[in-house]
Coordinates of C-alpha atoms and ligand atoms in Angstrom, one line a residue:
Chain A
X1 CA 9.6 -25.0 1.8
X2 CA 6.0 -25.9 1.6
X3 CA 4.2 -26.3 4.9
X4 CA 7.3 -26.4 7.0
X5 CA 5.7 -23.9 9.4
X6 CA 2.3 -23.1 10.6
X7 CA 0.5 -20.1 12.3
X8 CA -0.8 -21.6 15.5
X9 CA -1.8 -18.6 17.5
X10 CA -3.8 -15.4 16.7
X11 CA -4.4 -12.5 19.0
X12 CA -5.7 -9.0 18.9
X13 CA -6.8 -6.0 20.8
X14 CA -10.2 -4.2 20.3
X15 CA -10.4 -2.1 17.2
X16 CA -11.5 1.5 17.9
X17 CA -11.2 5.0 16.7
X18 CA -9.7 5.9 20.1
X19 CA -8.8 2.9 22.1
X20 CA -7.5 4.9 25.2
X21 CA -4.4 2.9 25.7
X22 CA -1.0 3.3 24.2
X23 CA 0.5 1.1 21.5
X24 CA 2.8 -0.6 23.8
X25 CA -0.1 -1.8 25.9
X26 CA -2.2 -3.0 23.0
X27 CA 0.7 -4.7 21.4
X28 CA 1.4 -6.7 24.6
X29 CA -2.3 -7.6 24.8
X30 CA -2.3 -8.9 21.4
X31 CA 0.9 -10.9 21.7
X32 CA -0.4 -12.4 25.1
X33 CA -3.7 -13.3 23.5
X34 CA -1.9 -14.9 20.5
X35 CA 0.2 -17.0 22.8
X36 CA -2.7 -18.0 25.0
X37 CA -4.6 -18.9 21.8
X38 CA -1.7 -21.1 20.8
X39 CA -1.2 -22.6 24.2
X40 CA 2.5 -21.7 24.3
X41 CA 4.3 -20.0 27.1
X42 CA 5.9 -16.6 26.6
X43 CA 9.1 -18.1 28.0
X44 CA 9.3 -20.3 24.8
X45 CA 9.3 -17.4 22.4
X46 CA 12.7 -17.1 20.9
X47 CA 12.0 -15.0 17.8
X48 CA 10.3 -11.7 17.1
X49 CA 9.6 -10.0 13.8
X50 CA 8.2 -6.4 13.6
X51 CA 7.5 -3.7 11.2
X52 CA 10.2 -1.1 11.0
X53 CA 7.4 1.6 11.4
X54 CA 6.5 -0.1 14.7
X55 CA 7.2 2.1 17.7
X56 CA 7.6 -0.8 20.1
X57 CA 11.0 -2.4 20.2
X58 CA 11.8 -6.1 20.3
X59 CA 13.7 -5.7 23.7
X60 CA 10.8 -4.1 25.2
X61 CA 8.5 -6.9 24.2
X62 CA 11.1 -9.4 25.3
X63 CA 11.3 -7.8 28.8
X64 CA 7.5 -7.6 29.1
X65 CA 7.0 -11.1 28.1
X66 CA 9.8 -12.6 30.1
X67 CA 11.7 -13.9 27.0
X68 CA 14.9 -15.4 28.3
X69 CA 16.7 -15.9 25.1
X70 CA 15.6 -13.9 22.0
X71 CA 17.9 -15.4 19.4
X72 CA 16.1 -14.2 16.2
X73 CA 14.8 -10.7 15.6
X74 CA 14.2 -8.7 12.5
X75 CA 12.0 -6.0 10.9
X76 CA 10.3 -5.4 7.6
X77 CA 10.0 -2.0 5.8
X78 CA 7.4 -0.5 3.5
X79 CA 4.4 -0.2 6.0
X80 CA 1.5 -2.3 4.9
X81 CA 3.6 -4.0 2.3
X82 CA 5.3 -5.8 5.2
X83 CA 2.6 -7.9 6.9
X84 CA 2.9 -11.2 5.2
X85 CA 6.7 -10.7 5.0
X86 CA 6.8 -10.9 8.9
X87 CA 5.5 -14.5 8.6
X88 CA 7.9 -15.1 5.7
X89 CA 10.9 -14.1 7.8
X90 CA 9.6 -16.1 10.7
X91 CA 9.3 -19.2 8.3
X92 CA 13.0 -18.8 7.2
X93 CA 14.2 -18.5 10.8
X94 CA 12.4 -21.7 11.9
X95 CA 13.4 -23.6 8.8
X96 CA 17.1 -22.7 9.4
X97 CA 16.9 -23.5 13.0
X98 CA 17.5 -19.9 14.2
X99 CA 14.2 -20.0 16.2
X100 CA 11.5 -22.3 17.4
X101 CA 8.6 -19.9 18.3
X102 CA 8.3 -16.7 16.5
X103 CA 5.9 -13.9 17.1
X104 CA 5.0 -11.3 14.5
X105 CA 3.0 -8.3 15.4
X106 CA 1.7 -4.9 14.6
X107 CA 0.3 -2.2 16.9
X108 CA -0.8 1.1 15.6
X109 CA -2.9 3.9 17.1
X110 CA -3.6 5.6 13.8
X111 CA -7.2 6.4 14.7
X112 CA -6.4 8.6 17.7
X113 CA -2.9 9.5 16.5
X114 CA -1.5 11.7 13.7
X115 CA -1.9 11.1 10.0
X116 CA 1.6 10.5 8.7
X117 CA 1.1 12.8 5.6
X118 CA 0.2 15.6 8.1
X119 CA 3.7 15.4 9.4
X120 CA 5.2 16.4 5.9
X121 CA 8.2 18.7 6.6
X122 CA 8.9 22.2 5.1
X123 CA 11.7 20.7 3.0
X124 CA 10.9 17.3 1.5
X125 CA 13.9 15.0 0.5
X126 CA 14.2 12.2 -1.9
X127 CA 11.7 11.2 -4.7
X128 CA 8.9 13.0 -2.8
X129 CA 10.5 16.4 -3.5
X130 CA 8.9 15.9 -7.0
X131 CA 5.3 15.4 -5.7
X132 CA 4.9 17.0 -2.3
X133 CA 5.4 20.7 -3.4
X134 CA 2.4 20.2 -5.7
X135 CA 0.1 18.9 -2.9
X136 CA 0.5 15.3 -3.7
X137 CA 1.3 14.0 -0.2
X138 CA -1.5 11.8 1.0
X139 CA -1.8 8.1 0.1
X140 CA -5.3 8.7 -1.2
X141 CA -4.0 11.1 -3.9
X142 CA -1.2 8.7 -4.9
X143 CA -3.8 5.9 -5.4
X144 CA -6.3 8.0 -6.9
X145 CA -3.8 8.9 -9.6
X146 CA -3.4 5.2 -10.5
X147 CA -7.1 4.7 -10.3
X148 CA -8.1 7.5 -12.7
X149 CA -5.7 5.9 -15.3
X150 CA -7.1 2.4 -14.6
X151 CA -10.7 3.7 -15.1
X152 CA -9.6 5.4 -18.3
X153 CA -7.9 2.3 -19.7
X154 CA -10.4 -0.3 -18.8
X155 CA -13.7 1.5 -18.5
X156 CA -14.0 1.0 -14.8
X157 CA -16.6 3.2 -13.1
X158 CA -17.5 4.4 -9.6
X159 CA -20.0 1.6 -9.3
X160 CA -17.2 -1.0 -9.5
X161 CA -15.3 0.7 -6.7
X162 CA -18.5 1.1 -4.9
X163 CA -19.4 -2.6 -5.2
X164 CA -16.1 -3.5 -3.6
X165 CA -16.8 -1.2 -0.6
X166 CA -20.4 -2.5 -0.3
X167 CA -19.3 -6.2 -0.4
X168 CA -16.7 -5.7 2.2
X169 CA -19.0 -3.7 4.5
X170 CA -21.5 -6.5 4.2
X171 CA -18.9 -8.9 5.5
X172 CA -18.0 -6.5 8.4
X173 CA -21.7 -6.5 9.6
X174 CA -21.4 -10.2 10.5
X175 CA -18.0 -9.7 12.4
X176 CA -18.7 -8.3 15.9
X177 CA -15.0 -7.1 16.0
X178 CA -15.4 -4.8 13.1
X179 CA -15.7 -1.0 13.5
X180 CA -18.2 -0.5 10.8
X181 CA -21.4 -2.4 11.8
X182 CA -23.8 -0.2 9.7
X183 CA -24.9 -1.8 6.4
X184 CA -24.0 0.4 3.4
X185 CA -25.8 0.6 0.0
X186 CA -24.3 1.7 -3.3
X187 CA -26.3 4.9 -2.8
X188 CA -24.8 5.4 0.7
X189 CA -21.4 4.9 -1.0
X190 CA -22.1 7.5 -3.9
X191 CA -23.6 10.0 -1.4
X192 CA -20.4 10.3 0.6
X193 CA -17.9 13.1 0.0
X194 CA -14.9 12.8 -2.3
X195 CA -11.5 12.8 -0.7
X196 CA -9.4 12.7 -3.9
X197 CA -11.5 12.3 -7.1
X198 CA -12.2 9.7 -8.4
X199 CA -12.0 8.3 -4.7
X200 CA -14.7 8.9 -2.2
X201 CA -14.8 8.5 1.5
X202 CA -15.8 4.9 1.6
X203 CA -13.0 4.0 -0.9
X204 CA -10.7 4.7 1.9
X205 CA -9.6 2.4 4.9
X206 CA -10.6 3.2 8.4
X207 CA -8.5 5.2 10.8
X208 CA -8.1 2.8 13.7
X209 CA -6.4 2.0 16.9
X210 CA -5.6 -1.7 17.3
X211 CA -2.9 -4.4 17.5
X212 CA -2.6 -7.9 16.2
X213 CA -0.2 -10.7 16.6
X214 CA 0.4 -14.2 15.3
X215 CA 2.5 -17.1 16.6
X216 CA 4.6 -19.2 14.1
X217 CA 6.1 -22.6 14.8
X218 CA 7.3 -25.6 12.9
X219 CA 4.7 -27.9 11.3
X220 CA 6.0 -30.7 13.6
X221 CA 5.4 -28.6 16.7
X222 CA 2.0 -27.4 15.3
X223 CA 0.6 -31.0 15.3
X224 CA 0.7 -31.2 19.1
X225 CA -1.0 -27.9 19.7
X226 CA -4.7 -27.2 20.4
X227 CA -5.8 -25.2 17.3
X228 CA -6.0 -26.5 13.7
X229 CA -2.7 -25.2 12.2
X230 CA -2.7 -22.9 9.3
X231 CA 0.2 -24.2 7.3
X232 CA 2.3 -21.7 5.3
X233 CA 2.1 -23.3 1.8
X234 CA 4.1 -20.3 0.4
X235 CA 5.2 -16.8 1.5
X236 CA 6.7 -14.3 -1.0
X237 CA 8.1 -10.7 -1.2
X238 CA 8.2 -8.6 -4.4
X239 CA 8.9 -5.2 -5.8
X240 CA 9.3 -5.3 -9.5
X241 CA 11.5 -2.9 -11.7
X242 CA 12.1 0.7 -11.1
X243 CA 9.6 1.1 -8.2
X244 CA 9.2 4.2 -6.2
X245 CA 7.1 3.2 -3.2
X246 CA 3.8 4.9 -3.1
X247 CA 4.6 7.5 -5.7
X248 CA 4.6 5.0 -8.4
X249 CA 4.3 7.3 -11.3
X250 CA 7.6 6.9 -12.9
X251 CA 7.8 3.3 -14.2
X252 CA 7.3 2.2 -17.7
X253 CA 4.3 0.1 -17.1
X254 CA 2.3 2.6 -15.0
X255 CA -0.4 0.3 -13.7
X256 CA 1.8 -2.6 -12.8
X257 CA 2.4 -3.0 -9.1
X258 CA 4.8 -5.0 -6.9
X259 CA 1.9 -7.4 -6.3
X260 CA 2.5 -9.0 -9.7
X261 CA 6.0 -10.0 -8.8
X262 CA 4.9 -11.2 -5.2
X263 CA 2.1 -13.3 -6.9
X264 CA 4.5 -15.0 -9.5
X265 CA 6.9 -15.9 -6.8
X266 CA 4.0 -17.2 -4.5
X267 CA 2.5 -19.5 -7.0
X268 CA 5.9 -20.7 -8.1
X269 CA 6.6 -21.7 -4.4
X270 CA 3.2 -23.1 -3.8
X271 CA 2.9 -25.2 -6.9
X272 CA -0.8 -24.0 -7.3
X273 CA -2.6 -21.4 -9.4
X274 CA -5.3 -18.8 -8.6
X275 CA -8.0 -21.4 -9.6
X276 CA -7.0 -23.4 -6.4
X277 CA -7.6 -20.6 -4.0
X278 CA -10.7 -20.8 -1.9
X279 CA -10.8 -17.3 -0.5
X280 CA -8.6 -14.2 -0.4
X281 CA -7.9 -11.4 2.0
X282 CA -6.7 -8.7 -0.3
X283 CA -4.9 -5.6 1.1
X284 CA -7.5 -2.8 0.9
X285 CA -6.2 0.5 2.1
X286 CA -8.4 1.7 -0.9
X287 CA -11.0 -0.1 -2.9
X288 CA -9.1 0.0 -6.3
X289 CA -6.3 -2.1 -4.7
X290 CA -8.8 -4.9 -4.7
X291 CA -9.4 -4.6 -8.4
X292 CA -5.6 -4.4 -9.1
X293 CA -5.1 -7.5 -6.8
X294 CA -7.7 -9.6 -8.5
X295 CA -5.8 -9.1 -11.7
X296 CA -2.3 -9.2 -10.4
X297 CA -2.9 -12.3 -8.3
X298 CA -4.2 -14.1 -11.4
X299 CA -8.1 -14.3 -10.7
X300 CA -8.8 -12.5 -14.0
X301 CA -6.9 -10.8 -16.8
X302 CA -5.8 -7.1 -16.8
X303 CA -9.0 -4.9 -17.2
X304 CA -11.4 -7.8 -16.2
X305 CA -11.7 -7.1 -12.4
X306 CA -14.6 -4.7 -12.8
X307 CA -16.7 -7.3 -14.5
X308 CA -15.5 -9.9 -11.9
X309 CA -16.8 -7.6 -9.3
X310 CA -20.0 -6.8 -11.2
X311 CA -20.9 -10.5 -11.4
X312 CA -20.8 -10.8 -7.6
X313 CA -17.9 -13.2 -7.7
X314 CA -16.1 -11.6 -4.6
X315 CA -19.2 -11.9 -2.4
X316 CA -19.7 -14.5 0.3
X317 CA -21.4 -16.8 -2.3
X318 CA -19.1 -16.0 -5.2
X319 CA -16.3 -18.3 -6.4
X320 CA -13.7 -16.1 -4.6
X321 CA -15.0 -14.7 -1.4
X322 CA -12.7 -11.8 -0.4
X323 CA -12.0 -9.8 2.8
X324 CA -14.4 -11.9 4.9
X325 CA -13.8 -9.9 8.1
X326 CA -14.5 -6.5 6.7
X327 CA -10.7 -6.0 6.4
X328 CA -9.1 -2.5 6.3
X329 CA -12.2 -0.8 4.8
X330 CA -14.7 -1.9 7.5
X331 CA -13.0 -3.9 10.2
X332 CA -9.8 -1.9 11.1
X333 CA -6.8 -0.6 9.3
X334 CA -3.7 -2.1 11.2
X335 CA -1.3 -2.4 8.2
X336 CA -3.1 -5.5 7.0
X337 CA -2.2 -7.6 10.0
X338 CA -5.9 -8.3 10.5
X339 CA -5.9 -9.9 7.1
X340 CA -3.6 -12.5 8.1
X341 CA -5.6 -13.3 11.3
X342 CA -8.8 -13.6 9.1
X343 CA -6.8 -15.8 6.7
X344 CA -6.0 -18.1 9.5
X345 CA -9.7 -18.1 10.7
X346 CA -10.8 -19.3 7.3
X347 CA -8.5 -22.3 7.7
X348 CA -9.7 -23.0 11.2
X349 CA -13.4 -22.6 10.2
X350 CA -14.0 -19.8 12.5
X351 CA -14.6 -16.8 10.3
X352 CA -18.0 -14.9 10.7
X353 CA -18.2 -15.3 6.9
X354 CA -16.9 -18.7 6.7
X355 CA -16.1 -20.2 3.3
X356 CA -17.2 -23.9 3.4
X357 CA -14.2 -26.2 3.6
X358 CA -11.7 -23.6 2.9
X359 CA -8.3 -25.4 2.2
X360 CA -6.2 -22.6 0.5
X361 CA -6.5 -19.1 1.9
X362 CA -4.6 -16.3 0.1
X363 CA -3.5 -13.3 2.1
X364 CA -1.9 -10.2 0.5
X365 CA -0.1 -7.2 1.8
X366 CA 0.2 -3.5 0.7
X367 CA -0.4 -3.0 -3.1
X368 CA 1.5 -0.1 -4.7
X369 CA 4.4 -0.6 -2.3
X370 CA 7.1 -3.3 -2.0
X371 CA 4.8 -6.1 -0.8
X372 CA 4.5 -9.6 0.4
X373 CA 1.9 -12.3 0.3
X374 CA 1.2 -15.9 1.5
X375 CA -1.0 -18.9 1.0
X376 CA -2.1 -20.7 4.1
X377 CA -3.3 -24.3 4.0
X378 CA -5.4 -26.6 6.2
X379 CA -4.1 -30.0 5.1
X380 CA -0.7 -30.8 6.5
X381 CA 0.4 -33.0 3.7
Chain B
X1 CA 1.3 20.1 11.2
X2 CA 3.3 22.6 9.1
X3 CA 1.5 25.6 7.8
X4 CA 4.0 26.4 5.0
X5 CA 3.9 24.7 1.7
X6 CA 6.3 21.8 1.5
X7 CA 9.2 22.6 -0.7
X8 CA 11.9 20.4 -2.3
X9 CA 15.2 19.6 -0.3
X10 CA 17.6 19.2 -3.2
X11 CA 20.4 16.7 -2.9
X12 CA 23.6 15.7 -5.0
X13 CA 21.2 14.2 -7.7
X14 CA 18.5 16.8 -7.9
X15 CA 20.3 20.2 -7.3
X16 CA 20.8 20.7 -11.1
X17 CA 17.1 20.1 -11.8
X18 CA 16.0 22.8 -9.4
X19 CA 18.7 25.2 -10.5
X20 CA 17.6 24.8 -14.1
X21 CA 13.9 25.6 -13.0
X22 CA 15.1 28.8 -11.5
X23 CA 16.3 29.7 -15.1
X24 CA 12.9 28.7 -16.4
X25 CA 14.5 25.7 -18.1
X26 CA 13.1 22.2 -17.8
X27 CA 16.2 20.0 -17.8
X28 CA 16.1 16.3 -17.3
X29 CA 18.9 14.0 -16.1
X30 CA 20.1 11.6 -18.9
X31 CA 22.9 9.0 -18.6
X32 CA 26.0 10.4 -20.3
X33 CA 27.1 6.9 -21.2
X34 CA 24.0 5.1 -22.5
X35 CA 21.6 8.1 -23.0
X36 CA 18.7 6.7 -20.9
X37 CA 16.8 9.3 -19.0
X38 CA 16.8 9.0 -15.2
X39 CA 13.6 10.3 -13.6
X40 CA 13.5 11.1 -10.8
X41 CA 17.1 12.0 -10.8
X42 CA 19.5 9.5 -9.1
X43 CA 23.2 8.9 -8.9
X44 CA 23.5 5.8 -11.0
X45 CA 22.0 4.6 -14.3
X46 CA 20.0 1.4 -13.9
X47 CA 20.8 0.3 -17.4
X48 CA 24.6 0.7 -17.5
X49 CA 25.6 1.6 -13.9
X50 CA 27.3 4.8 -15.0
X51 CA 27.6 7.6 -12.4
X52 CA 27.9 10.1 -15.3
X53 CA 25.0 12.2 -16.4
X54 CA 24.1 15.3 -18.4
X55 CA 21.2 17.7 -18.1
X56 CA 19.1 17.9 -21.3
X57 CA 16.7 20.8 -21.8
X58 CA 13.5 19.2 -23.0
X59 CA 10.6 21.0 -24.8
X60 CA 8.4 21.4 -21.8
X61 CA 5.5 19.9 -23.8
X62 CA 3.6 16.9 -22.7
X63 CA 0.2 15.2 -22.2
X64 CA -1.9 14.7 -19.1
X65 CA -1.6 11.0 -18.3
X66 CA -3.8 11.0 -15.1
X67 CA -5.0 13.5 -12.6
X68 CA -7.0 13.7 -9.3
X69 CA -9.1 16.5 -7.7
X70 CA -7.8 16.7 -4.1
X71 CA -10.5 17.7 -1.5
X72 CA -10.1 18.3 2.3
X73 CA -8.5 17.3 4.6
X74 CA -5.0 18.3 3.4
X75 CA -2.0 20.2 4.5
X76 CA -3.1 23.8 5.6
X77 CA -0.9 25.4 2.9
X78 CA -3.1 23.8 0.2
X79 CA -6.5 23.9 2.0
X80 CA -7.6 27.3 0.6
X81 CA -7.2 26.0 -2.9
X82 CA -9.3 22.9 -2.4
X83 CA -10.7 21.2 -4.3
X84 CA -7.8 21.5 -6.7
X85 CA -6.3 19.3 -9.5
X86 CA -3.0 17.5 -9.2
X87 CA -2.0 16.3 -12.6
X88 CA 0.6 13.7 -14.0
X89 CA 2.2 14.7 -17.2
X90 CA 3.9 12.4 -19.7
X91 CA 6.7 14.3 -21.4
X92 CA 6.8 14.4 -25.2
X93 CA 10.5 13.4 -25.2
X94 CA 9.8 10.1 -23.5
X95 CA 6.2 9.3 -22.3
X96 CA 7.5 7.0 -19.6
X97 CA 9.0 10.2 -18.0
X98 CA 6.0 11.5 -16.0
X99 CA 5.9 14.6 -13.7
X100 CA 3.5 15.5 -11.0
X101 CA 2.3 19.1 -11.0
X102 CA -0.5 21.5 -11.0
X103 CA -2.3 23.6 -13.5
X104 CA -1.5 27.4 -13.3
X105 CA -4.4 29.0 -11.4
X106 CA -5.9 25.5 -10.8
X107 CA -7.8 26.0 -14.0
X108 CA -10.0 23.0 -14.8
X109 CA -11.0 24.0 -18.4
X110 CA -10.1 21.3 -20.8
X111 CA -8.7 19.0 -17.9
X112 CA -8.9 15.4 -19.1
X113 CA -6.5 12.6 -19.8
X114 CA -4.8 13.2 -23.1
X115 CA -5.0 17.0 -22.9
X116 CA -1.8 18.6 -24.2
X117 CA 0.1 20.8 -21.7
X118 CA 3.1 23.1 -21.7
X119 CA 5.4 23.9 -18.7
X120 CA 4.9 27.2 -16.9
X121 CA 7.3 28.1 -14.0
X122 CA 5.9 29.3 -10.8
X123 CA 7.9 31.2 -8.3
X124 CA 7.2 30.2 -4.7
X125 CA 9.5 32.2 -2.4
X126 CA 13.0 31.4 -3.4
X127 CA 11.9 28.1 -5.3
X128 CA 10.8 27.8 -8.8
X129 CA 8.4 25.0 -9.5
X130 CA 7.6 23.5 -12.9
X131 CA 3.7 23.8 -13.4
X132 CA 1.5 23.4 -16.5
X133 CA -1.0 25.0 -18.6
X134 CA -3.4 23.2 -20.9
X135 CA -2.7 24.1 -24.6
X136 CA -5.7 26.2 -26.0
X137 CA -7.5 26.5 -22.7
Ligands
ZN401 ZN1 23.4 4.3 -18.7

């Protein structure tokens, strides 16, 4: 239901290449910070939603926080596709009276820890048995394969990818929490090494240690709390037909991603269109995902995102400012949980790249994987 | 980090594919009931929900649909080849049936979207992998 719940607390750890603390510790710090921000006692928490890739269990969070009666808990799959879905599940739990105060979190020491692809085994099961033996194991290769075809079909160039990276870096330089503080030009972007052609180093997200958490309560409860609530206008999940997680090579419509389906469901619930959105935090594990998302979330037609970017429309003074914290490319890569927190800041008016009078704030999760999205709103009615 | 090259772990749906490769035949799973190809192989047909399938030998001809050039860092088994191409081939029999592979010898001559390729089997230990050659290169 529209605006039945709100995000009323946001919290995070520092973001670093090597934070020097374990995931359990930084998760608890982020959760504690989010509850303090909300002005809600940990004893009131009765719901938790985690990523299924999360190493920290609900019971461990409950024991450390002193939660007395954890009556709702669940987990979301598909890595970075799951971030907004954690809030979507919290929303359903609160609406159905299964919980009053739900915390969603993600903690990941990916900067100091191992690259998941580096743990590929000697014998690869499932669909990956048809790609790993050929050296196609890294997410960057998987997304580069989509990108090359996209560039071929629509005439996109490295400059379009570069402008996405440069715009987002510019936002990061205003955000003191962001890992990347050094300004970057298009020439800097071009000079960096390739990782998987056509993708270069700065097309790829950061390798970060960090944790974030959000607190979700009913709209009724939200009104009595200290922060301006970020109401959940709509929250959706989507996969689309014949989908094969990252190795999305086998479906009939090669360039279509689950985002298209999450977007349709999102706007159906919200009763608004892309034209009504004031700012967007697009999942940006890689720059081309921003181009794909501009199209699949309805801001332009297929193939028009490169021109949209060229015209400066995603910049802070454009008609759709995107990724205003520096996001996965330049703030931190924490499976997109930082995009939700930034989406909330835009509603509160506290972003370091604040969009004036932002009323509808779009947040999306992993593109190219089963995904989720939400629209946050500032006006309670 | 493993040092060996990752190899397939065949299962009940994929064993016949890999066995055919050992005979240097490219056989694709097709629904025995409604004749839709299933790729990658799986137990049930999404169109008619039949569990029955047949393994159809295809021509081994296709077109490069997309490709990347992989640079370091990567798994140690592939590092000596870097940078090397990974290609996506759309099969002539059904262009929606696309296979990831490499070019024999990592040759880059003629590498572009739309290039015609033919299958070329590569023995890696006990496994035979379907790889590709650019026609005319
Ligand atoms: Zn069938």
